[in-house]
Coordinates of N, CA and C in Angstrom, one line a residue:
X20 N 0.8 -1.2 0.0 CA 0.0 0.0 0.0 C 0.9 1.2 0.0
X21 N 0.7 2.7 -0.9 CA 1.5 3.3 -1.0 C 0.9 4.5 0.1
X22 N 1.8 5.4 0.7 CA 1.5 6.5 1.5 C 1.0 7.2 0.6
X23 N -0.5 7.9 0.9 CA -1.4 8.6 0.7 C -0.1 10.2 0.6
X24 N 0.3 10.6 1.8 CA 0.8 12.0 1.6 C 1.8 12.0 0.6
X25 N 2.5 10.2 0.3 CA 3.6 10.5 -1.1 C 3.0 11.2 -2.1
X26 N 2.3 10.3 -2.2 CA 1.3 10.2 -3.5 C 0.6 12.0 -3.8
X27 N 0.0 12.2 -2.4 CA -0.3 13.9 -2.6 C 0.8 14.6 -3.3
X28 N 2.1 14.7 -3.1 CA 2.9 15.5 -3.1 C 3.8 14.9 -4.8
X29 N 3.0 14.1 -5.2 CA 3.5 13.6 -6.7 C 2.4 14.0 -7.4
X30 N 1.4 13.9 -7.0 CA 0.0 14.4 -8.4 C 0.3 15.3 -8.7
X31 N -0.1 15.7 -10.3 CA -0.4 16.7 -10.8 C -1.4 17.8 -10.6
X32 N -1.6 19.3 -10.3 CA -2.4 19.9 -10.2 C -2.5 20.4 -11.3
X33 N -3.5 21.4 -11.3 CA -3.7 22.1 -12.6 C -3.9 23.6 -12.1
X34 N -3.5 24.6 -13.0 CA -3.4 26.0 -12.9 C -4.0 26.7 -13.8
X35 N -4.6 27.8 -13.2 CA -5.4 28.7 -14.6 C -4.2 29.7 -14.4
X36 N -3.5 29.8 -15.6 CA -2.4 30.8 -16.4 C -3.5 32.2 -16.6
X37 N -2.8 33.1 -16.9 CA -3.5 34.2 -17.7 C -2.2 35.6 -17.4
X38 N -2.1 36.5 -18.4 CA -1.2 37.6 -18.5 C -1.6 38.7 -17.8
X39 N -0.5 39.4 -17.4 CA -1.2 41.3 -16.8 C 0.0 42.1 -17.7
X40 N -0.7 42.7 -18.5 CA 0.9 43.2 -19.4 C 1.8 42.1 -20.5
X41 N 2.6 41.9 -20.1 CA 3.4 40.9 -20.5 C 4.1 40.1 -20.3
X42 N 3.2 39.5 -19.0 CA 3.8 39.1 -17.7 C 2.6 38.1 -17.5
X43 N 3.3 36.2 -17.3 CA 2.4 35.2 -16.9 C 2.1 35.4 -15.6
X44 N 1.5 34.7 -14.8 CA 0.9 34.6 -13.7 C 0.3 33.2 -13.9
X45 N -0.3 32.0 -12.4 CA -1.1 31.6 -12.3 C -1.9 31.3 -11.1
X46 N -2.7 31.4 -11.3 CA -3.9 30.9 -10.0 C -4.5 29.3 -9.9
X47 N -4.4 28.2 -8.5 CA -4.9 27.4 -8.8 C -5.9 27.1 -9.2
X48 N -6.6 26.5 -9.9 CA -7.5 26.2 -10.9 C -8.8 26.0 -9.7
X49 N -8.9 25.2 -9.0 CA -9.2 25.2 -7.4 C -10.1 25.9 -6.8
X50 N -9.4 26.9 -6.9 CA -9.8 28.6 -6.5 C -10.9 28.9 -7.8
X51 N -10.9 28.9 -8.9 CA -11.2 29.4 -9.9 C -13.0 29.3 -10.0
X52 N -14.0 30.1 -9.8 CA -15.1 29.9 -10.0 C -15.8 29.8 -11.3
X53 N -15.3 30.9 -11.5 CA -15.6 31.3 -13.3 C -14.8 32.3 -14.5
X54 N -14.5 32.6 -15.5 CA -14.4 33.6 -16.1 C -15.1 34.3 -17.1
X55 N -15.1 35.5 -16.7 CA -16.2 36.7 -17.2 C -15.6 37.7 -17.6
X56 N -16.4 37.9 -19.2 CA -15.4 39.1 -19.6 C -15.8 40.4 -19.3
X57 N -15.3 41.3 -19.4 CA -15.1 42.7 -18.7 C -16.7 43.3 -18.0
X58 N -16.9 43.4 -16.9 CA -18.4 44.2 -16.8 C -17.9 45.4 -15.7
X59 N -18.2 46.1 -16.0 CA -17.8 47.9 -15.2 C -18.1 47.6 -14.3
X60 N -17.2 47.7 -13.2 CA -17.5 47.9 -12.3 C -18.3 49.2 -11.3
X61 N -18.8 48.8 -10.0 CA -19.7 50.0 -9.3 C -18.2 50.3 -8.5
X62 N -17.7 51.5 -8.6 CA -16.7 51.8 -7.7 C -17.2 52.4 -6.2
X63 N -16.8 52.4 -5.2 CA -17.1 52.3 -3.7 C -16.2 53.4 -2.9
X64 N -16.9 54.5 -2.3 CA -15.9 55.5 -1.7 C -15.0 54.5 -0.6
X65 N -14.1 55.1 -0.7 CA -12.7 55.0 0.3 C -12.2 53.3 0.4
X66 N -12.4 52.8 -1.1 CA -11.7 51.9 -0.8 C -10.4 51.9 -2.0
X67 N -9.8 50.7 -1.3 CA -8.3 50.8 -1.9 C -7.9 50.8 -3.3
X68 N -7.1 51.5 -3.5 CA -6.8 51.9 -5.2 C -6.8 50.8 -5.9
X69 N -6.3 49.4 -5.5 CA -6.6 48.2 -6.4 C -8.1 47.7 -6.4
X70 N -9.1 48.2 -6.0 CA -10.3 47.7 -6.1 C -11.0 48.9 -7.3
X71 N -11.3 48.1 -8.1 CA -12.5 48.7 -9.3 C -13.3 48.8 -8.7
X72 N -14.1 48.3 -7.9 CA -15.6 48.1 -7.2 C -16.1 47.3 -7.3
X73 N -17.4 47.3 -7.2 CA -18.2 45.7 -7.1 C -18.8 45.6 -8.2
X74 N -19.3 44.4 -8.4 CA -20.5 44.0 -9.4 C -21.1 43.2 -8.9
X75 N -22.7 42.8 -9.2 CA -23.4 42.2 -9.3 C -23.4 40.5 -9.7
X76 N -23.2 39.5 -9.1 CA -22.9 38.6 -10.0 C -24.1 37.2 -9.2
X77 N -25.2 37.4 -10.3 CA -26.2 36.7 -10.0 C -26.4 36.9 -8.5
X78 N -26.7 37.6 -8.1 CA -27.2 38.1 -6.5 C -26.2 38.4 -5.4
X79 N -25.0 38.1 -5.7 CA -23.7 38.2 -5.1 C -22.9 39.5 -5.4
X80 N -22.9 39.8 -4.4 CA -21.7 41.2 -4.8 C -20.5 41.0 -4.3
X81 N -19.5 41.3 -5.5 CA -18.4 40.7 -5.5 C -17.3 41.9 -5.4
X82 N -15.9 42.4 -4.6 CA -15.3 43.4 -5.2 C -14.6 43.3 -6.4
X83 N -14.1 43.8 -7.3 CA -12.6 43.8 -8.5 C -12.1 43.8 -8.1
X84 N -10.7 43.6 -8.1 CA -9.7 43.8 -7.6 C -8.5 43.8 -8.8
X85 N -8.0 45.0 -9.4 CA -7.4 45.3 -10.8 C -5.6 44.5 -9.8
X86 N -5.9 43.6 -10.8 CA -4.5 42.6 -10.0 C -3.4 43.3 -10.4
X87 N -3.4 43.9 -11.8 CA -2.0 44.9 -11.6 C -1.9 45.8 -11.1
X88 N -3.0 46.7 -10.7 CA -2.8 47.5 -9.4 C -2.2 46.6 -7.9
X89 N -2.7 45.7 -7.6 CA -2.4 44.7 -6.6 C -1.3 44.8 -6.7
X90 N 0.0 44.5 -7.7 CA 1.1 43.7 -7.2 C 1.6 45.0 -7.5
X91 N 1.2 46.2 -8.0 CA 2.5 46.9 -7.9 C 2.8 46.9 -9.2
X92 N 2.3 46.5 -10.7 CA 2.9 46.7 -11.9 C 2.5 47.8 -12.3
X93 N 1.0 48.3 -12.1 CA 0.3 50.0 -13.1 C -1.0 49.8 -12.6
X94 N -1.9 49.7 -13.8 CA -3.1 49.6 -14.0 C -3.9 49.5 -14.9
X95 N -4.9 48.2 -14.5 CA -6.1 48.3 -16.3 C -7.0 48.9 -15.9
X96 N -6.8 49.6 -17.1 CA -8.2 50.3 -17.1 C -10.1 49.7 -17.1
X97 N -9.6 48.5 -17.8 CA -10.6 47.9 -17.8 C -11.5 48.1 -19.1
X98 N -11.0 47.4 -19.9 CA -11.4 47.3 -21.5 C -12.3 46.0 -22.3
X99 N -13.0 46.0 -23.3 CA -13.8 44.9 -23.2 C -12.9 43.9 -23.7
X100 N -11.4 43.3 -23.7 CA -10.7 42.6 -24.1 C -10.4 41.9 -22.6
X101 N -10.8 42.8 -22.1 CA -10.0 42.5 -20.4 C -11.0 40.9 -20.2
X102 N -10.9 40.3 -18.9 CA -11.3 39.1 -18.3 C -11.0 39.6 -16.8
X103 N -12.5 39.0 -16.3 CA -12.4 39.4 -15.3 C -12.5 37.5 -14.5
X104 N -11.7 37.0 -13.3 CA -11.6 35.4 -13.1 C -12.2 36.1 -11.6
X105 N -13.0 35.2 -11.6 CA -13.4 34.9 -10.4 C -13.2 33.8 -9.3
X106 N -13.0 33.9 -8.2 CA -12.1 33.3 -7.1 C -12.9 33.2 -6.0
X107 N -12.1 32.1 -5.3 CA -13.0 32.0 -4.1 C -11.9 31.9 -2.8
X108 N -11.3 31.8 -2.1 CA -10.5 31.6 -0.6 C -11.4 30.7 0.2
X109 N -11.9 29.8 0.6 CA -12.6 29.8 1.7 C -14.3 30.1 1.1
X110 N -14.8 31.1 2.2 CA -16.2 31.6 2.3 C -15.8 33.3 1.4
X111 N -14.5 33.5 0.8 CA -14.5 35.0 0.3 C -14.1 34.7 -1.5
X112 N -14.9 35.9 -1.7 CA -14.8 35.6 -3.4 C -14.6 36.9 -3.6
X113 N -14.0 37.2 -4.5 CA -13.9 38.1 -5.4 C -13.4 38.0 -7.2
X114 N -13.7 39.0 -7.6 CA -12.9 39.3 -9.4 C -11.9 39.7 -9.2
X115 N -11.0 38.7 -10.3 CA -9.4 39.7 -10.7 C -9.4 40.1 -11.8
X116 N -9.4 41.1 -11.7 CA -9.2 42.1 -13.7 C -8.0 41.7 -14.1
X117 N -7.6 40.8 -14.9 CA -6.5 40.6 -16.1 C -6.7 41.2 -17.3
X118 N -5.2 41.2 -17.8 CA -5.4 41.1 -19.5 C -5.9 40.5 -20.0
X119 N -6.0 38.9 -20.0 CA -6.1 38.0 -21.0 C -5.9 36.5 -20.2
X120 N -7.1 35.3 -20.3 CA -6.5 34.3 -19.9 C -5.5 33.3 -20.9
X121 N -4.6 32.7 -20.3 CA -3.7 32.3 -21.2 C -4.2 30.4 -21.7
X122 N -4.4 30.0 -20.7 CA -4.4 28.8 -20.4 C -4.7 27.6 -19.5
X123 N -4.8 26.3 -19.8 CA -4.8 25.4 -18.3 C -3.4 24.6 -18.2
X124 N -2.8 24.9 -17.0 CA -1.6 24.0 -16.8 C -1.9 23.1 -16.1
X125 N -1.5 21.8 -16.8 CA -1.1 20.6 -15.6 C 0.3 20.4 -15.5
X126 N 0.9 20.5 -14.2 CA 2.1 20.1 -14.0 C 2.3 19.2 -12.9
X127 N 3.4 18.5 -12.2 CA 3.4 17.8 -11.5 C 4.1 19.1 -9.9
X128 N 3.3 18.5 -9.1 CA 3.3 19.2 -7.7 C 5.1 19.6 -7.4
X129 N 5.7 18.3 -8.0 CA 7.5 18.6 -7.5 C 7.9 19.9 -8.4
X130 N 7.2 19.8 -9.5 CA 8.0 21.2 -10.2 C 7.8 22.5 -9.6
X131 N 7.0 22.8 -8.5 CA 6.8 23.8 -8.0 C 8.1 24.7 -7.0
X132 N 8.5 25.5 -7.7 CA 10.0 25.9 -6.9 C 9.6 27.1 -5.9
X133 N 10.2 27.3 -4.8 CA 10.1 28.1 -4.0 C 10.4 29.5 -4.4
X134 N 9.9 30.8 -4.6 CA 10.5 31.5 -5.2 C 11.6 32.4 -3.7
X135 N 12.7 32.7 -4.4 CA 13.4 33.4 -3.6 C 13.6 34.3 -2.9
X136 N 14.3 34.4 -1.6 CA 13.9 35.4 -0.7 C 14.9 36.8 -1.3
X137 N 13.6 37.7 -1.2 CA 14.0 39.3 -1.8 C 14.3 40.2 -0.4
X138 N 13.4 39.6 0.5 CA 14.1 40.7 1.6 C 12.4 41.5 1.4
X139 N 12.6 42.9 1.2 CA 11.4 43.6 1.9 C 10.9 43.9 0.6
X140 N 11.1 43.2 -0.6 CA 10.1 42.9 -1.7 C 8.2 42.8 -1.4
X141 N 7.7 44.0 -1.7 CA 6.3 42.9 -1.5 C 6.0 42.4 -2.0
X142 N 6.4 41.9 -3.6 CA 5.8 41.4 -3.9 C 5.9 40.1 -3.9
X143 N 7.2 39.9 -3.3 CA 7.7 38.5 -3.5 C 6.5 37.9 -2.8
X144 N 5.7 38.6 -1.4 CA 5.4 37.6 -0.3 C 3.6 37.5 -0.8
X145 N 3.6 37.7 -2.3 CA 2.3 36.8 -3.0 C 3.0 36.2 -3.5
X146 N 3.9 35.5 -4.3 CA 4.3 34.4 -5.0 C 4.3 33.4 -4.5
X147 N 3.4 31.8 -4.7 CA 3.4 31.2 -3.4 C 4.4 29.7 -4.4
X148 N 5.2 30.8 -5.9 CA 5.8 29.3 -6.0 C 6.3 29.8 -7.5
X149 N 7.0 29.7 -8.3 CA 7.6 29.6 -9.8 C 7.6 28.3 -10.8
X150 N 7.0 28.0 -11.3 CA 7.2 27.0 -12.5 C 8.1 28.0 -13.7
X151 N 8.7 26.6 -14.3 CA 9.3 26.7 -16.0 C 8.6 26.0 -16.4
X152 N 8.2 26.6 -17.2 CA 7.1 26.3 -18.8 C 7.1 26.2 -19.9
X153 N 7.7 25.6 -20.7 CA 8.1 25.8 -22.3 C 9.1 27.2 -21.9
X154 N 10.0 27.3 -21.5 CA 11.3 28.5 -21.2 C 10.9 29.6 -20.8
X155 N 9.4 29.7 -20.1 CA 9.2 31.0 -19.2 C 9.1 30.6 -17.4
X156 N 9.2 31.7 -16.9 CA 9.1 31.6 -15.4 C 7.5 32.1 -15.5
X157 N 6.9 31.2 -14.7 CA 5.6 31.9 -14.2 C 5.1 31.3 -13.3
X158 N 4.7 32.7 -12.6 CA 4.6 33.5 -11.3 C 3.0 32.5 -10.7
X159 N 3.2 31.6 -9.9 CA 2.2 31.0 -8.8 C 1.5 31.9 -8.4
X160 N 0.5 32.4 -7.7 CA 0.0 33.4 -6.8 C -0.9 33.0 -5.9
X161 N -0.6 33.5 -4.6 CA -1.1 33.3 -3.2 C -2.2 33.9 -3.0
X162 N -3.1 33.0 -3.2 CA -4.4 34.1 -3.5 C -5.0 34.7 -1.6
X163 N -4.4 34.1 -0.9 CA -4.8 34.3 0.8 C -4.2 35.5 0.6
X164 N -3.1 35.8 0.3 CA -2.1 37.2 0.2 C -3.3 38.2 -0.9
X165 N -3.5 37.4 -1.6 CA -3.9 38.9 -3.1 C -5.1 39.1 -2.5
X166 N -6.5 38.4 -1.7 CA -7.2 38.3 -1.3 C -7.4 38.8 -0.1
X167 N -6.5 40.1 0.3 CA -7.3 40.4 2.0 C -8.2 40.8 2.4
X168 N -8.6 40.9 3.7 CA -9.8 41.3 4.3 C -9.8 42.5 4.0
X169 N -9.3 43.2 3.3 CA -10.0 44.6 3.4 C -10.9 45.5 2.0
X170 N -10.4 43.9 1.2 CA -11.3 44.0 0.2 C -13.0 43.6 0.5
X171 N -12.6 42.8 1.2 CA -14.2 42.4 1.9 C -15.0 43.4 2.1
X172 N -14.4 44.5 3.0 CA -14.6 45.7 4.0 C -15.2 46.5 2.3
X173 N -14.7 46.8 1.6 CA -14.9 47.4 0.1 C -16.1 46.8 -0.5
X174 N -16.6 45.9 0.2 CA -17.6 45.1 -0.5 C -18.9 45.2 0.2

């Protein structure tokens, strides 16, 4: 009989890819509720520069959350090319405004590399991991991290 936790830590998972700029990213697939393309968001006083606002989503109000504002790259504006992915943590959901979804990865759990310690980098401390991909690096993301409570509070 083989150990159950080996075996965890050998399966393949799968990842939803997608770009912000020109730059991969992925989210576990897991997390992933749905994808929706662009709907305007309702913007909300005094909340944080990375939140578009809310929308409406079948009786649920959900915040945006413009992921390249998040990490620190710029900002979408939010165009009808855009994709908005919807996510869940737990009991909290929100949208991430991307550019563009790219893909579904399956890879095997061991390829997941730690990404390296930057020191007082923020952004390192959403990366929850690095794959190589056909000769690119792309960026895991820690959605507990990109997901804080204070987007809730916005909602």
């Amino acid at each position: 009989m083989s150990d159950p936790q080996t075996n965890n830590s050998e399966q393949d998972f799968e990842l939803l890819s997608f770009r912000i700029e020109e730059q991969e990213y992925c989210v576990d697939i897991m997390s992933v509720r749905e994808i929706r393309g662009w709907t305007k968001a309702t913007p909300l006083p005094f909340s944080p520069p990375h939140v578009k606002g809310v929308i409406n989503l079948r009786g649920t109000v959900l915040p945006v959350i413009d992921l390249s504002a998040r990490l620190g790259i710029g900002s979408i504006d939010g165009e009808e090319q855009n994709v908005i992915i919807v996510v869940s943590i737990g009991e909290e959901m929100a949208g991430l405004l991307v550019d563009a979804v790219s893909d579904i990865l399956t890879v095997p759990r061991r390829e997941l590399q730690s990404p390296p310690e930057i020191g007082a980098d923020p952004s390192s401390c959403c990366v929850e991991g690095l794959l190589l991909v056909e000769g690119k690096l792309i960026r895991v993301l820690d959605l507990k991290i990109i997901l804080p409570g204070d987007t809730k509070d916005a909602a």
